[in-house]
């Protein structure tokens, strides 16, 4: 110890006085002192020599003075101070060190007026806070978590406020000084950082005891003053704004009543406004300021906001409006300059989010108070996204346009997803100010569509007169495309929402807007504009008396029409696939909400909207026909654009997935043409990518369940599904099929059929499963034959398995017993053939491993899908198959799910390796599967062949101990049924019995000794209980050996009591649900009571 | 059962005929094995599809639009038949047209090739065949292989790889094995072996 203490000054001395070696030596001593497992003993020793606290703290002051030389390496100093913090923490264990002494010391250092010493004081406080704060920052000193926890609590109660007061003193002092030199500002920075830490919760919710310290208006004023002083230093500015943001998030019991909260908020808003108005915001301040506003808006209740003096509230909203517009413009500039750090974009996002929260609670605020701000924010957004002269897109500060074409890969999200939050806010603001925004969007879009049309015509002329197609200047076109892109995105977000799953409603604001203007609207003209997308809207007489909501849709339809006509004029090369995507995306979103609008869902309905798009209207029929034509046109000209083709086919699915829409669709001749064309598998539809073909098949099948008379229906299936079957049978029944099966044309035909089967399976719904299942079953049997023929062709084998996976995935939950049986049988045959063909096969080609991985993943998916029947079952004893079932029932039962799955597991387990488990998807799928098996067929586990059994148990152990917590939870869930199985058979010394004994120890250690995720406590508890029931003696041994290691009598007693209490409610333990629940309850207490005692950090 | 003459792209017919004569008895035994294909129900004779052309006159590749290619499929890159192991699209500028980027692995040499082309363009897709043969003999580094139809060929070398060594070992140990032969664009190579199971 002496050596340590002597070493200290040496280490801390200026570099000139000691050589490197000495310094390293000293450092070494000191660090080993810190690392030693018993610094407590050392500490005690020091304290032993100094019996009174005062002397102890004198020791500290000696140390502190040693630490004061400014030349001391920062890192060394911080390390030493951390050590001091640890000593203090240890000392607090037996109250041998009183923090008061230290604070006294520190406050003296602060009042010394010497910046260096003040820096030191600050470092001490920082070290203390971080040591006492969260467990992740805590040093690893070999004490149990309970100790760490109680230290933190005491520290928060007693000392934190004192540190805060000290910090405020320093800040006060600094804020009074005029000039801050560099060193002082660094001191300052540390204090700010400290103020930050002392209030470390993101949302500040202090207790009542802080009332005096925090509600003092001088505190807030001080932070504003401080910020103004230091705002030029970007690092410090961020800290001080963070402090203000925390003050803006203040809530909870600290406020005695509402009026205190109102006056606090008023003071905050006043301070904020005068700060913002008094400065020109720096880049580094944008995010901080937006955080203050966003915290304020999300924390303070609406009643408090509205209780502000109305003038102040108005100024606040105005300020917010200006700020939002200005950040939006700066964000656009950042994009042009392609900056890495998009601070304004982040700030803009925050503010737009705040607007969304505000306007969603519209009804609490004075009516219409957000309309003008909404207009301004909306206008500025549009302006930033349009090209000059209307907008400022791609303009740098000095008005220079930049136009670069980056390489964009498919991983980059589309703007509609990338900016979905921004667009949702802007859309919402657009609804608030619908009067202004909807007509604005319409006129901007119409004007651009006219220009686009003209530009395309001019380009066509140019191309006809020029031999060089490369001479086309795309700049003008690209600018128009980009304008249209943003206008359509904003229109889409304004007019409709995209709720997942539920039926989207027309937004109330839009409905209200349409209703309010319906008296001025001429419906016939509106319909005329809607129905003539090929004509210029402004050329139609009376065009200013149209419904604006419909007019906006018409504008998008005009864009769509210009695009379609250009493709017919062979100008596809000149078009933008992005714009094509935008159009079909918009139409899908629109159709989901507006097409066949259901009047029952609305209190009041707009006449123009219901006349144009209601059920049984000509308008609805016309538009369905138009959309269908669009889809067909897109699929034939855009097969080379996978994303556009995908969005297009999604629009088609949207049209047929709802019965009402599908009923209209199937009346269109085009629909039948599409079906025939696809069935003939000829260009251009066969050029589509496989996923698009699948979805197209799905749509065609869904359409087949629309309302048609029985002849028509018969006819439809003859056109759609029959050819598929016919072609397939013709092919595989050819005598020489085995010889020609390797030919490219044959392989393509087979692949196309398999893809179509997947698409058909995807179209499964409860009301069509009966017919689809029968249809697919015929194919599945043939597919087994294909497995033989293509046993050498891995990519085909893979696709065949995928068909089975899809069918099982989509249909098993609807199948009754006998149908499920059929599916089990055919799946079992599939696996048998697969296994036979792969047994003893060795492949040397490069793709062998990848192919095998994919096969395994699919087989596991198949097995899991089959098992999922046990959890999700919608079948009602073949209710959906009524009339088809010939009462065979379960009599002819031949195969059970267990047979298939265990056979599958037999294939999979030998092929699984730890390397393969490194693929996360494979790993999760694998553990999901084995947990299912243990839960559903525990009785089958002991019957497994020895090797298989062993590897299963090993997998469980591995999953429990060294995989993700999700996997670990799955494995724990698998244990209870296994233990119950053992208890049932009452056989001892079976391999399963021995294995469960091993698991008992594992789970016991996991729960009691290791720091575990609380999420898995329940799963682990259930497993532990059943294991304890099975192995009571072993459990007692575990408890006793654990107790035996405890030397501390108090802890021993606490632990012993806790263990007694744990099992008290369930003695003797039995596999009884009630007892199990009681055990889980006491386990919860056990963990919170002594869990921290045994877990050491 | 009809017996067609196996017609590999580069095999000499003289040796085949000779071998067939020599191994006539095996041929007969194999004859019944070929009946295992379960899919043959001769029903629809009036098919509008004609797949009976065999392979004479078939070219080694067929063109296909880039966008219709798929991962795990095949394509000709730099003149070599490749399996597509990675496929992605990209575009130049937000309003540009899609281009397809492909990474392929030469199915014979395992060399990696990359290519990019506009997705409207056509690429060549090689005809890939995989056939299984029973290994009858090895002489001077050449395998005697018998196909499903009983024809025997002796023009394929034992590959110079670990698989080749294994083929030789199994042959030396008198194990019955099937050899998978991959052929594309006039090239052929043994790529896999499988233990023959008695029941087949």
Short mmCIF file of N, CA and C in Angstrom, two decimals, chain A residues 788 813 858 869 949:
data_model
loop_
_atom_site.label_atom_id
_atom_site.label_comp_id
_atom_site.label_asym_id
_atom_site.label_seq_id
_atom_site.Cartn_x
_atom_site.Cartn_y
_atom_site.Cartn_z
N UNK A 788 -38.16 -37.89 -58.51
CA UNK A 788 -37.33 -38.98 -59.04
C UNK A 788 -36.63 -38.54 -60.31
N UNK A 813 -54.14 -25.28 -41.89
CA UNK A 813 -54.97 -24.83 -40.78
C UNK A 813 -56.46 -24.95 -41.09
N UNK A 858 -36.01 -25.43 -46.18
CA UNK A 858 -37.37 -25.66 -46.67
C UNK A 858 -38.01 -26.86 -45.97
N UNK A 869 -50.42 -27.01 -37.23
CA UNK A 869 -51.81 -27.45 -37.15
C UNK A 869 -52.25 -27.62 -35.69
N UNK A 949 -31.18 -39.26 -30.59
CA UNK A 949 -31.56 -38.77 -29.27
C UNK A 949 -30.45 -37.89 -28.69
#
